[in-house]
Coordinates of C-alpha atoms and ligand atoms in Angstrom, one line a residue:
Chain A
M754 CA 0.0 0.0 0.0
P755 CA 1.7 3.2 -1.1
T756 CA 2.8 6.1 1.0
I757 CA 1.9 9.5 -0.5
V758 CA 3.1 13.1 -0.2
T759 CA 0.1 15.6 -0.6
G760 CA -0.3 19.3 -1.3
N761 CA 0.6 20.5 2.2
C762 CA 4.2 20.0 1.3
E763 CA 3.9 22.5 -1.6
R764 CA 6.0 25.7 -1.1
C765 CA 7.2 24.5 2.2
R766 CA 9.5 21.5 1.9
F767 CA 10.7 21.1 5.4
T768 CA 12.7 18.0 4.6
D769 CA 12.5 16.3 8.0
C770 CA 11.0 13.4 6.2
V771 CA 14.0 12.5 4.0
A772 CA 16.3 12.3 7.0
V773 CA 14.5 9.2 8.4
C774 CA 13.8 7.4 5.1
P775 CA 15.7 4.2 5.2
V776 CA 15.7 3.6 1.5
A777 CA 16.1 7.1 0.0
C778 CA 12.9 7.1 -2.0
F779 CA 12.0 10.8 -1.9
H780 CA 12.3 12.9 -5.0
G781 CA 11.7 16.6 -5.5
D782 CA 11.1 19.4 -7.8
D783 CA 11.4 23.1 -6.7
Q784 CA 8.0 23.0 -5.2
M785 CA 7.6 19.8 -3.2
L786 CA 8.6 16.2 -2.7
Y787 CA 7.2 13.0 -4.0
I788 CA 7.6 9.3 -2.9
D789 CA 8.8 6.7 -5.4
N790 CA 6.5 3.8 -4.4
N791 CA 8.6 1.3 -6.4
V792 CA 11.2 1.8 -3.7
C793 CA 9.3 2.9 -0.6
I794 CA 8.9 0.1 1.9
D795 CA 5.9 1.6 3.7
C796 CA 7.7 1.7 7.0
G797 CA 5.9 4.9 8.0
A798 CA 9.0 6.5 9.5
C799 CA 8.5 9.7 7.5
I800 CA 4.8 10.2 8.4
P801 CA 5.1 11.6 12.0
T802 CA 8.2 13.8 11.1
C803 CA 6.3 16.0 8.7
P804 CA 5.5 19.3 10.4
V805 CA 2.5 20.0 8.1
Q806 CA 1.2 16.4 8.0
A807 CA 1.6 16.1 4.3
I808 CA 2.4 12.4 4.2
Y809 CA -0.2 9.7 4.4
E810 CA -0.4 6.0 4.1
E811 CA -2.9 5.2 1.3
A812 CA -5.3 3.6 3.7
D813 CA -5.6 6.8 5.6
L814 CA -5.8 9.2 2.6
P815 CA -8.9 11.3 2.7
G816 CA -11.0 11.2 -0.5
E817 CA -10.1 14.6 -1.7
L818 CA -6.4 13.9 -1.5
R819 CA -6.5 10.7 -3.5
V820 CA -5.5 12.5 -6.6
W821 CA -2.0 12.6 -5.1
I822 CA -1.5 8.9 -5.6
A823 CA -1.2 9.3 -9.3
I824 CA 0.8 12.5 -9.0
N825 CA 3.5 10.8 -6.8
A826 CA 3.6 7.8 -9.1
E827 CA 4.0 10.0 -12.2
R828 CA 6.5 12.5 -10.9
A829 CA 8.8 10.8 -8.4
P830 CA 10.7 8.5 -10.8
N831 CA 11.6 11.4 -13.1
L832 CA 12.9 13.8 -10.5
P833 CA 16.3 13.9 -8.7
S834 CA 16.5 11.9 -5.4
I835 CA 16.6 14.0 -2.2
T836 CA 18.4 12.2 0.6
E837 CA 19.6 15.0 2.9
K838 CA 17.7 17.5 5.0
Q839 CA 17.7 20.8 3.3
E840 CA 16.8 24.4 4.2
P841 CA 13.1 24.9 3.9
L842 CA 11.9 27.1 1.0
P843 CA 11.6 30.8 1.8
G844 CA 8.3 31.5 3.4
A845 CA 7.9 27.9 4.6
E846 CA 7.2 29.1 8.2
A847 CA 4.4 31.4 7.0
R848 CA 3.0 28.6 4.9
K849 CA 3.1 26.3 7.8
A850 CA 1.2 28.8 9.9
D851 CA -1.3 29.3 7.1
L852 CA -2.0 25.6 7.2
G853 CA -2.7 25.8 10.9
F854 CA 0.3 24.0 12.2
Chain B
M488 CA 46.1 19.3 10.6
S489 CA 43.1 17.3 11.4
A490 CA 42.5 13.9 9.8
G491 CA 40.4 13.6 6.6
S492 CA 42.8 14.4 3.8
E493 CA 44.2 12.2 1.0
Q494 CA 47.5 11.6 2.7
H495 CA 46.0 11.5 6.2
P496 CA 42.6 9.8 6.1
L497 CA 40.2 9.8 9.0
R498 CA 40.0 6.3 10.3
V499 CA 36.8 5.4 12.1
A500 CA 35.9 2.1 13.8
I501 CA 32.1 1.4 13.7
V502 CA 31.0 -1.3 16.2
G503 CA 27.9 -3.0 15.0
S504 CA 26.5 -3.6 11.5
G505 CA 22.8 -2.8 12.1
P506 CA 21.0 0.2 10.6
S507 CA 22.7 2.8 12.8
G508 CA 26.1 1.5 11.9
F509 CA 25.4 1.6 8.2
Y510 CA 23.7 5.0 8.3
A511 CA 26.7 6.3 10.2
A512 CA 28.9 4.9 7.5
E513 CA 26.8 6.6 4.9
G514 CA 27.1 10.0 6.7
L515 CA 30.9 9.6 7.0
L516 CA 31.3 8.6 3.3
K517 CA 29.3 11.6 2.2
S518 CA 31.2 14.0 4.5
G519 CA 33.6 15.1 1.8
R520 CA 36.5 14.0 3.9
M521 CA 38.8 11.2 3.0
V522 CA 37.7 8.4 5.4
R523 CA 38.6 4.8 6.0
L524 CA 35.8 2.9 7.8
D525 CA 36.2 -0.5 9.5
M526 CA 32.9 -2.0 10.7
F527 CA 33.2 -4.6 13.4
E528 CA 30.3 -7.1 13.8
R529 CA 30.3 -10.0 16.3
L530 CA 28.4 -12.3 13.9
P531 CA 29.6 -13.5 10.5
A532 CA 26.3 -12.1 9.1
P533 CA 25.8 -8.3 9.0
F534 CA 22.7 -6.0 9.2
G535 CA 21.7 -6.4 12.9
L536 CA 18.0 -6.5 13.6
V537 CA 17.1 -6.0 9.9
R538 CA 18.2 -9.6 9.5
H539 CA 17.6 -11.0 13.0
G540 CA 14.7 -8.8 14.3
V541 CA 12.3 -7.8 11.4
A542 CA 9.7 -10.5 11.0
P543 CA 10.2 -13.0 8.2
D544 CA 6.7 -12.3 6.8
H545 CA 7.6 -8.6 6.4
P546 CA 10.2 -8.9 3.5
K547 CA 9.7 -5.4 2.3
L548 CA 11.0 -4.1 5.6
K549 CA 14.3 -5.8 4.9
E550 CA 14.9 -3.8 1.7
P551 CA 17.1 -1.4 3.5
I552 CA 19.7 -4.1 3.2
R553 CA 20.0 -3.1 -0.5
I554 CA 21.2 0.4 0.7
Y555 CA 23.6 -1.2 3.2
D556 CA 25.0 -3.5 0.4
R557 CA 25.8 -0.4 -1.7
I558 CA 27.6 1.2 1.2
A559 CA 29.5 -2.0 2.0
R560 CA 30.9 -2.2 -1.6
V561 CA 32.5 1.3 -1.4
P562 CA 36.3 0.8 -1.4
E563 CA 36.8 3.0 1.7
F564 CA 34.6 0.6 3.7
R565 CA 35.6 -2.8 5.2
L566 CA 33.5 -5.3 7.2
L567 CA 35.2 -7.2 9.9
G568 CA 32.6 -9.8 10.8
N569 CA 32.9 -12.5 13.4
V570 CA 34.8 -10.1 15.7
T571 CA 33.4 -9.2 19.1
V572 CA 34.5 -5.9 20.4
G573 CA 35.3 -6.2 24.1
R574 CA 36.5 -9.8 23.6
D575 CA 38.5 -10.3 20.4
V576 CA 39.6 -6.7 20.4
S577 CA 39.5 -4.2 23.3
V578 CA 38.1 -0.7 23.2
E579 CA 41.5 0.5 24.2
E580 CA 43.1 -1.1 21.2
L581 CA 40.5 0.4 18.9
R582 CA 41.1 3.8 20.4
A583 CA 44.8 3.5 19.6
A584 CA 44.2 2.3 16.0
Y585 CA 41.5 4.8 15.0
H586 CA 40.8 8.5 15.3
A587 CA 37.3 7.8 16.5
V588 CA 35.2 4.7 17.6
L589 CA 31.5 4.8 16.9
F590 CA 29.3 2.4 18.9
C591 CA 26.2 1.2 17.1
C592 CA 25.9 -2.1 18.9
G593 CA 22.1 -2.0 19.6
A594 CA 20.2 -3.2 22.7
E595 CA 20.7 -6.9 22.9
S596 CA 19.3 -7.8 26.3
D597 CA 15.8 -7.7 27.8
R598 CA 14.2 -5.8 30.5
R599 CA 12.9 -8.1 33.2
L600 CA 9.4 -8.1 34.7
G601 CA 10.8 -8.5 38.2
I602 CA 8.0 -10.9 39.4
P603 CA 8.1 -14.3 41.0
G604 CA 8.2 -17.2 38.6
E605 CA 9.7 -15.2 35.8
D606 CA 12.3 -17.8 35.0
L607 CA 10.0 -20.9 35.1
P608 CA 10.3 -23.3 32.2
G609 CA 7.8 -22.1 29.7
S610 CA 8.4 -18.4 30.3
H611 CA 10.6 -16.8 27.7
T612 CA 11.7 -13.4 26.4
A613 CA 10.4 -12.2 23.0
T614 CA 14.1 -11.8 22.0
E615 CA 14.8 -15.5 22.4
F616 CA 11.8 -16.4 20.2
V617 CA 12.5 -13.8 17.6
G618 CA 16.1 -14.8 17.5
W619 CA 15.1 -18.4 17.1
Y620 CA 12.7 -18.0 14.2
N621 CA 15.1 -15.5 12.5
A622 CA 18.1 -17.9 12.7
H623 CA 20.2 -15.9 15.1
P624 CA 23.0 -18.3 16.1
D625 CA 22.8 -17.3 19.8
Y626 CA 19.2 -18.7 19.9
R627 CA 19.5 -21.7 17.6
D628 CA 19.1 -24.3 20.3
R629 CA 16.3 -22.7 22.3
E630 CA 13.2 -24.8 22.8
F631 CA 9.6 -23.6 23.0
D632 CA 6.9 -26.0 24.0
L633 CA 4.4 -25.4 21.2
S634 CA 2.3 -28.4 22.4
Q635 CA 0.7 -25.9 24.8
E636 CA -2.8 -24.6 23.9
V637 CA -2.6 -21.1 25.5
A638 CA 0.2 -18.6 25.0
V639 CA 0.5 -15.3 26.8
I640 CA 2.5 -12.3 25.5
I641 CA 3.2 -9.5 28.0
G642 CA 3.6 -6.2 26.2
Q643 CA 1.8 -4.5 23.3
G644 CA 4.6 -3.0 21.1
N645 CA 5.4 -4.0 17.6
V646 CA 7.7 -6.8 18.7
A647 CA 4.9 -8.3 20.8
I648 CA 2.7 -8.2 17.7
D649 CA 5.4 -9.9 15.6
V650 CA 5.6 -12.7 18.1
C651 CA 1.8 -13.0 18.2
R652 CA 1.5 -13.1 14.4
I653 CA 4.2 -15.8 14.0
L654 CA 2.4 -17.9 16.5
A655 CA -1.0 -17.2 14.9
K656 CA -0.1 -17.9 11.3
T657 CA -0.5 -21.2 9.5
V658 CA 2.5 -22.9 8.0
D659 CA 1.2 -22.0 4.5
E660 CA 1.4 -18.3 5.5
L661 CA 5.1 -18.7 6.6
K662 CA 6.6 -21.3 4.4
H663 CA 7.7 -19.0 1.6
T664 CA 9.4 -16.5 3.9
D665 CA 13.0 -16.6 5.2
I666 CA 11.9 -18.1 8.5
A667 CA 14.5 -20.5 9.9
A668 CA 13.7 -24.2 8.8
H669 CA 13.9 -25.4 12.4
A670 CA 11.3 -22.9 13.5
L671 CA 9.0 -23.6 10.7
E672 CA 9.1 -27.3 11.5
C673 CA 8.2 -26.7 15.2
L674 CA 5.5 -24.2 14.3
A675 CA 4.0 -26.8 11.9
A676 CA 3.3 -29.0 14.9
S677 CA 2.0 -26.1 17.1
R678 CA -1.1 -26.8 19.1
I679 CA -1.6 -23.2 20.2
R680 CA -5.2 -22.2 20.1
E681 CA -5.4 -19.0 22.1
I682 CA -2.9 -16.1 22.3
H683 CA -3.4 -13.4 24.8
L684 CA -1.7 -10.0 24.2
I685 CA -1.6 -8.3 27.5
G686 CA -1.3 -4.5 27.9
R687 CA -0.7 -2.5 31.0
R688 CA -2.6 0.5 29.9
G689 CA -5.8 1.0 27.8
P690 CA -6.3 0.7 24.1
A691 CA -5.8 4.4 23.6
Q692 CA -2.3 4.2 25.1
A693 CA -1.1 1.1 23.2
K694 CA 2.2 1.5 21.5
F695 CA 1.7 -0.5 18.3
T696 CA 1.5 1.1 14.9
T697 CA -1.9 0.8 13.1
K698 CA -0.6 -1.2 10.2
E699 CA 0.9 -4.0 12.3
F700 CA -2.3 -4.1 14.3
R701 CA -4.6 -4.2 11.2
E702 CA -2.7 -7.3 10.1
L703 CA -4.0 -9.2 13.1
G704 CA -7.4 -9.0 11.4
E705 CA -6.2 -10.4 8.1
L706 CA -4.8 -13.8 9.2
A707 CA -5.9 -17.0 7.4
D708 CA -6.9 -19.1 10.4
C709 CA -6.9 -16.8 13.4
D710 CA -9.4 -14.2 14.5
P711 CA -8.8 -11.2 16.9
V712 CA -11.1 -11.0 19.9
V713 CA -11.8 -7.7 21.7
D714 CA -13.9 -7.2 24.8
P715 CA -16.3 -4.3 24.0
A716 CA -16.0 -3.2 27.6
D717 CA -12.4 -2.4 27.0
L718 CA -13.4 0.1 24.4
E719 CA -15.3 2.3 26.8
L720 CA -12.8 5.0 27.4
N721 CA -12.4 7.4 30.3
T722 CA -12.6 11.2 29.6
E723 CA -8.8 11.6 29.6
S724 CA -8.4 9.0 27.0
L725 CA -11.1 10.5 24.9
A726 CA -9.3 13.8 25.1
E727 CA -6.1 12.1 23.9
L728 CA -7.9 10.8 20.9
E729 CA -9.3 14.3 20.0
D730 CA -5.8 15.8 20.2
R731 CA -3.5 15.8 17.1
A732 CA -0.9 13.8 19.0
G733 CA -3.5 11.1 19.4
S734 CA -4.0 10.4 15.7
V735 CA -2.3 7.0 15.8
A736 CA -4.3 6.0 18.9
K737 CA -7.5 7.1 17.1
K738 CA -6.8 4.9 14.1
N739 CA -5.9 2.0 16.4
L740 CA -9.2 2.4 18.2
E741 CA -11.1 2.3 14.9
V742 CA -9.3 -1.0 14.1
L743 CA -10.2 -2.4 17.5
K744 CA -13.9 -1.4 17.1
G745 CA -13.8 -3.1 13.7
F746 CA -12.5 -6.3 15.4
A747 CA -15.1 -6.1 18.2
S748 CA -18.0 -5.7 15.8
R749 CA -17.2 -8.2 13.1
P750 CA -18.8 -11.7 13.1
A751 CA -16.5 -14.4 14.5
R752 CA -15.2 -16.9 12.1
P753 CA -14.7 -20.6 13.1
T754 CA -10.9 -20.3 13.1
R755 CA -8.5 -22.7 14.6
R756 CA -6.8 -19.9 16.6
R757 CA -7.8 -16.7 18.3
V758 CA -5.9 -13.7 19.6
F759 CA -7.3 -12.0 22.6
L760 CA -6.4 -8.3 22.9
R761 CA -6.5 -7.5 26.6
F762 CA -5.9 -4.2 28.3
L763 CA -5.3 -2.7 31.8
L764 CA -3.7 -5.8 33.1
S765 CA -0.2 -6.4 34.7
P766 CA 1.3 -9.8 35.5
V767 CA 2.2 -10.2 39.2
E768 CA 3.3 -13.8 39.4
L769 CA 3.9 -16.9 37.3
L770 CA 2.8 -20.1 38.9
D771 CA 4.1 -23.6 38.2
D772 CA 2.1 -26.9 38.3
G773 CA 2.9 -27.2 42.0
G774 CA 1.1 -24.0 42.6
G775 CA 4.1 -22.0 43.9
G776 CA 6.2 -19.7 41.9
G777 CA 9.9 -20.6 41.6
G778 CA 9.2 -24.3 42.3
G779 CA 10.6 -27.2 40.3
G780 CA 7.7 -27.4 37.8
R781 CA 6.8 -25.6 34.7
L782 CA 4.6 -22.7 33.9
E783 CA 0.9 -23.4 34.4
Q784 CA -0.7 -20.0 35.2
V785 CA -0.2 -16.3 35.1
V786 CA -1.7 -14.2 37.8
L787 CA -2.8 -10.8 36.5
E788 CA -3.8 -7.7 38.3
R789 CA -6.3 -5.3 36.9
N790 CA -5.2 -1.7 36.5
R791 CA -6.9 1.7 36.2
L792 CA -5.6 4.8 34.6
E793 CA -4.5 7.8 36.7
G794 CA -3.4 11.2 35.6
G795 CA -4.2 13.8 32.9
P796 CA -4.3 13.2 29.2
F797 CA -1.0 11.9 27.8
R798 CA 0.3 11.4 31.3
Q799 CA -2.0 8.6 32.4
T800 CA -0.2 5.8 34.2
A801 CA -1.5 2.3 35.2
R802 CA -2.3 1.8 38.8
A803 CA -3.1 -1.5 40.3
T804 CA -6.6 -1.9 41.7
G805 CA -5.9 -5.0 43.7
E806 CA -8.3 -7.1 41.7
R807 CA -6.6 -10.3 40.6
L808 CA -7.4 -12.9 38.0
T809 CA -5.6 -16.0 36.8
L810 CA -5.1 -17.3 33.3
A811 CA -4.0 -20.8 32.6
C812 CA -1.2 -20.8 30.1
G813 CA 1.8 -23.1 29.4
L814 CA 3.8 -20.6 27.4
L815 CA 4.6 -17.0 28.1
F816 CA 6.7 -14.4 26.2
R817 CA 7.7 -11.1 27.8
S818 CA 8.2 -8.2 25.4
I819 CA 8.6 -5.1 27.6
G820 CA 11.7 -3.6 26.2
Y821 CA 15.4 -4.0 25.6
K822 CA 18.6 -2.9 27.2
G823 CA 22.1 -2.5 25.8
V824 CA 25.0 -4.7 26.9
A825 CA 28.0 -3.1 28.5
I826 CA 31.4 -3.3 26.8
P827 CA 34.6 -3.0 29.0
G828 CA 36.2 0.4 28.4
V829 CA 33.0 2.3 27.7
P830 CA 30.8 4.0 30.3
F831 CA 27.4 2.2 30.7
D832 CA 24.2 3.4 32.3
P833 CA 22.7 0.2 33.7
R834 CA 19.3 1.7 34.5
Q835 CA 18.6 3.0 30.9
G836 CA 20.7 0.2 29.4
V837 CA 22.5 2.7 27.1
F838 CA 26.0 4.2 26.7
P839 CA 25.5 7.7 28.2
S840 CA 26.1 10.4 25.6
R841 CA 25.5 14.0 24.7
D842 CA 24.8 14.8 21.0
G843 CA 26.3 11.4 20.2
R844 CA 29.5 12.0 22.2
I845 CA 30.0 9.4 24.9
V846 CA 30.3 10.9 28.4
D847 CA 31.7 9.6 31.7
E848 CA 30.0 9.4 35.0
A849 CA 30.7 13.1 35.7
G850 CA 29.2 14.0 32.4
A851 CA 32.5 14.9 30.7
V852 CA 33.0 14.0 27.1
I853 CA 35.4 11.2 26.4
P854 CA 37.3 12.3 23.3
G855 CA 37.0 10.0 20.3
L856 CA 34.1 7.8 21.6
Y857 CA 30.6 8.1 20.0
A858 CA 27.3 6.3 20.0
A859 CA 24.3 6.0 17.6
G860 CA 21.1 4.0 17.3
W861 CA 19.6 1.9 20.1
I862 CA 22.7 1.9 22.3
K863 CA 22.5 5.7 22.3
R864 CA 18.7 6.4 22.5
G865 CA 17.4 3.2 23.9
P866 CA 15.2 0.7 22.1
T867 CA 12.8 3.2 20.4
G868 CA 12.1 4.0 16.8
I869 CA 12.1 2.0 13.6
I870 CA 14.8 1.4 11.1
G871 CA 14.6 4.9 9.5
T872 CA 14.7 6.7 12.9
N873 CA 18.3 5.5 13.1
R874 CA 19.3 7.3 10.0
A875 CA 18.6 10.8 11.3
D876 CA 20.1 9.7 14.6
S877 CA 23.3 8.4 13.1
M878 CA 23.6 11.6 10.9
A879 CA 23.4 13.7 14.1
T880 CA 26.2 11.7 15.7
V881 CA 28.4 11.9 12.6
N882 CA 27.9 15.7 12.5
S883 CA 29.2 15.8 16.1
L884 CA 32.2 13.7 15.1
L885 CA 33.0 15.9 12.1
A886 CA 32.7 19.0 14.2
D887 CA 35.2 17.5 16.7
L888 CA 37.8 16.7 14.0
P889 CA 40.2 19.5 15.0
T890 CA 40.3 18.3 18.6
L891 CA 40.6 14.6 17.9
D892 CA 44.0 12.9 18.2
T893 CA 45.4 13.6 14.8
G894 CA 48.4 11.3 14.6
P895 CA 48.4 8.7 11.8
K896 CA 46.4 5.6 12.7
L897 CA 46.8 2.0 11.5
G898 CA 43.2 0.8 11.5
A899 CA 42.6 -2.9 11.6
E900 CA 46.2 -3.6 10.7
G901 CA 47.1 -2.2 14.1
L902 CA 45.0 -4.7 16.1
A903 CA 47.1 -7.4 17.8
G904 CA 44.1 -9.6 18.4
L905 CA 43.5 -10.0 14.7
R906 CA 47.1 -10.7 13.6
P907 CA 47.6 -13.6 11.2
G908 CA 47.1 -16.9 12.9
Q909 CA 45.5 -15.4 15.9
G910 CA 42.0 -14.6 17.0
P911 CA 38.8 -15.2 15.1
R912 CA 38.4 -15.9 11.4
V913 CA 37.5 -12.4 10.3
V914 CA 34.6 -12.4 7.8
S915 CA 35.0 -9.7 5.1
Y916 CA 32.1 -8.3 3.1
A917 CA 33.3 -10.5 0.1
D918 CA 33.1 -13.5 2.5
W919 CA 29.7 -12.5 3.5
L920 CA 28.6 -12.4 -0.1
V921 CA 29.7 -16.1 -0.3
I922 CA 27.5 -17.0 2.7
D923 CA 24.7 -14.8 1.3
G924 CA 24.8 -16.6 -2.1
A925 CA 24.7 -20.0 -0.4
E926 CA 21.7 -19.0 1.7
V927 CA 19.8 -17.8 -1.3
Q928 CA 20.6 -21.0 -3.2
R929 CA 19.5 -23.2 -0.3
G930 CA 16.2 -21.3 -0.2
A931 CA 15.4 -21.4 -3.9
S932 CA 14.3 -25.1 -4.0
K933 CA 11.8 -24.4 -1.2
G934 CA 10.4 -21.3 -2.7
K935 CA 12.0 -19.2 0.1
P936 CA 14.0 -16.0 -0.5
R937 CA 16.8 -17.6 1.5
E938 CA 17.4 -20.4 3.9
K939 CA 19.6 -18.8 6.6
F940 CA 22.5 -20.6 8.2
T941 CA 21.9 -20.9 11.9
R942 CA 25.3 -21.7 13.2
V943 CA 28.5 -19.7 13.0
A944 CA 30.6 -22.8 12.3
E945 CA 28.3 -23.6 9.2
M946 CA 29.0 -20.2 7.8
L947 CA 32.7 -20.2 8.4
R948 CA 33.0 -23.7 6.8
L949 CA 31.8 -22.1 3.5
L950 CA 34.8 -19.8 3.5
D951 CA 37.7 -21.9 2.3
R952 CA 40.4 -19.3 2.1
P953 CA 41.5 -17.8 5.5
F954 CA 41.2 -14.0 5.8
R955 CA 45.0 -13.8 6.0
E956 CA 47.3 -16.7 5.3
K957 CA 48.3 -18.4 8.4
P958 CA 52.1 -18.8 8.8
T959 CA 52.9 -22.3 7.7
E960 CA 55.1 -24.5 9.8
P961 CA 58.3 -25.6 8.1
Ligands
LIG1270 C1 12.0 -8.0 17.0 C2 12.2 -6.7 16.4 C3 11.5 -6.4 15.2 C4 11.6 -5.2 14.6 N1 10.9 -4.9 13.5 C5 11.0 -3.8 12.8 C6 10.3 -3.5 11.6 O1 9.5 -4.3 11.2 N2 10.5 -2.3 11.0 C7 11.3 -1.3 11.5 O2 11.5 -0.3 10.9 N3 12.0 -1.6 12.6 C8 11.9 -2.7 13.3 N4 12.6 -2.9 14.5 C9 13.4 -1.9 15.0 C10 14.8 -1.8 14.3 O3 15.3 -3.2 14.1 C11 15.8 -1.0 15.1 O4 15.4 0.3 15.1 C12 17.2 -1.0 14.6 O5 17.7 -2.3 14.2 C13 18.2 -0.5 15.6 O6 19.5 -0.4 15.0 P1 20.9 -0.5 15.7 O7 21.9 -0.4 14.6 O8 21.0 0.5 16.8 O9 20.9 -1.9 16.4 P2 20.9 -3.4 15.8 O10 20.1 -3.5 14.6 O11 20.6 -4.3 17.0 O12 22.5 -3.7 15.4 C14 23.5 -3.9 16.4 C15 24.6 -4.8 15.8 O13 25.7 -4.7 16.7 C16 26.2 -6.0 16.8 N5 27.0 -6.0 18.1 C17 26.5 -5.9 19.3 N6 27.5 -6.0 20.2 C18 28.7 -6.1 19.5 C19 30.1 -6.2 19.9 N7 30.5 -6.1 21.2 N8 31.0 -6.3 18.9 C20 30.6 -6.3 17.6 N9 29.3 -6.2 17.2 C21 28.4 -6.1 18.2 C22 25.0 -6.9 16.8 O14 25.4 -8.2 16.5 C23 24.2 -6.2 15.8 O15 24.4 -6.8 14.5 C24 12.5 -4.2 15.1 C25 13.1 -4.5 16.3 C26 13.0 -5.7 16.9 C27 13.8 -6.0 18.2
LIG1271 S1 8.6 17.0 5.9 FE1 6.6 17.3 5.0 S2 6.6 19.3 4.2 FE2 8.7 18.8 4.5 S3 9.4 18.0 2.6 FE3 8.7 16.2 3.8 S4 6.6 16.0 3.2 FE4 7.2 18.0 2.5
LIG1272 S1 7.3 5.1 4.3 FE1 9.4 4.7 4.9 S2 10.3 4.1 3.0 FE2 8.4 5.1 2.4 S3 9.0 7.2 2.1 FE3 8.4 7.1 4.2 S4 10.3 6.7 5.3 FE4 10.7 6.2 3.1

């Protein structure tokens, strides 16, 4: 069952998640990260580390966020792998506050 | 000049080849410094609990081994398997031969319940059982009486659930995993019908992850049983569920409600999920704990919760009940094992440290000694948790470079205990790949991903060529 990054990650990219991924399956563009579910082992380590709760196990994905399953599947394999924690994007703190976290 | 240049590489000894050891190696190899890493592992087989802990029916969770394999093939990295630090080589020797020593040796012993009868025949630790079904050589010859009909597991973490699932599954559900052949054979004859998973606190405080828990409802010939009365929560627990920090508990509770409300199937086995109970004594067939007989009953005491949300603790009510059982596993946590020459905190079972730097009793940093993973944090967190943890320790080590002993170091070549003709047969990564290939080959005919070797001698026999040529007698 896939693990999915959803829209909350957009324009924020606090990369706490990648630091705990045991198999380096996060990929990113300049907006957000995606999980390559051909590699992800569904261990769930990343889920509680995300400060804006962007990551879900598929079973817990609310209906309106299910579009992200296809988006992760499509984009992750074609983007560079992100394996180290990075500086959050500028404005990330404000975005986090906007999202209510 | 500090170590880490082409002419003057930074030599680090990593003790332990589990996740924390390999992620520390990854961090050091990516540091941009010139490094030489020697990883010491007491077993001939690397990868720690990913090989010997993670359940055989969870093959996906062993995939991190692919990452470790990639690290192990880097020329700056060497595995020295079958070498026990503290016995075959001393910490003092390591300190002389390396700029830094990084302990990643896990938490290999168990916490005790501290109740009468704990050591009766029939009462075991989860570690023994897990090691046994995962082919850990230390536990090869343990025996578990699976002719019993009732098994009790004390504790409700993920390890407890693993033990429960392995006891609950049919042979068909296990035979294509990498479970040890001797374990599969015993489990095939198992007469267990009831498994009781005993938790000290309520369902809202249980420590398991929802996914592991859901799996208990998906077994071929075993149904979960929940007492609906256990699902009536106090106001503090309800408040916990409403809080963001209670999101896992909330999901767990939904799963439990699902278990409680679904129609029972006529399965051969059942798992009873039981809450607010603590064991107080194990009784043998003579009726007295600690007697000559074997385990017959566990005496449980009912608890109630006290304290505010997220601070609720279990308090005994004095009400007791007994449960007849012939087999018991305790899974209430792990402790590290001391190594001579390194400070040890016996209460927490860890090497005391600050930001990954090992400290002495007075809290002063001991230069050159570091810790990561379970021996640093205690036995919490999953495989990936160790990656961030090891990176943090590596960052401390790199920050300390200017202050570390900067003289040239010999690495493994400087260790007297490993000189040619002396000490253990050192297992290199190339040697391990020979053992690994043989395991995979043995498994293929049975439809298993591998058939693990269970004895050190069996593994060493495969390695024809000694690590270094022994001096030949004239
Ligand atoms: C039964 C069980 C099941 C688990 N299942 C999962 C799971 O499904 N998913 C998940 O993400 N996490 C799981 N975990 C947690 C995960 O295994 C740990 O987080 C992780 O292994 C800890 O890594 P570590 O490197 O600190 O210790 P370990 O993995 O224990 O590695 C320590 C290594 O050090 C070696 N060693 C010890 N002493 C010495 C010495 N003196 N000299 C040389 N070598 C030494 C040991 O042999 C061992 O190989 C499980 C844990 C257990 C106990
Ligand atoms: S931690 Fe959350 S917000 Fe940050 S990069 Fe990961 S998924 Fe995106
Ligand atoms: S679930 Fe595990 S493997 Fe998958 S992305 Fe998260 S941390 Fe990585």
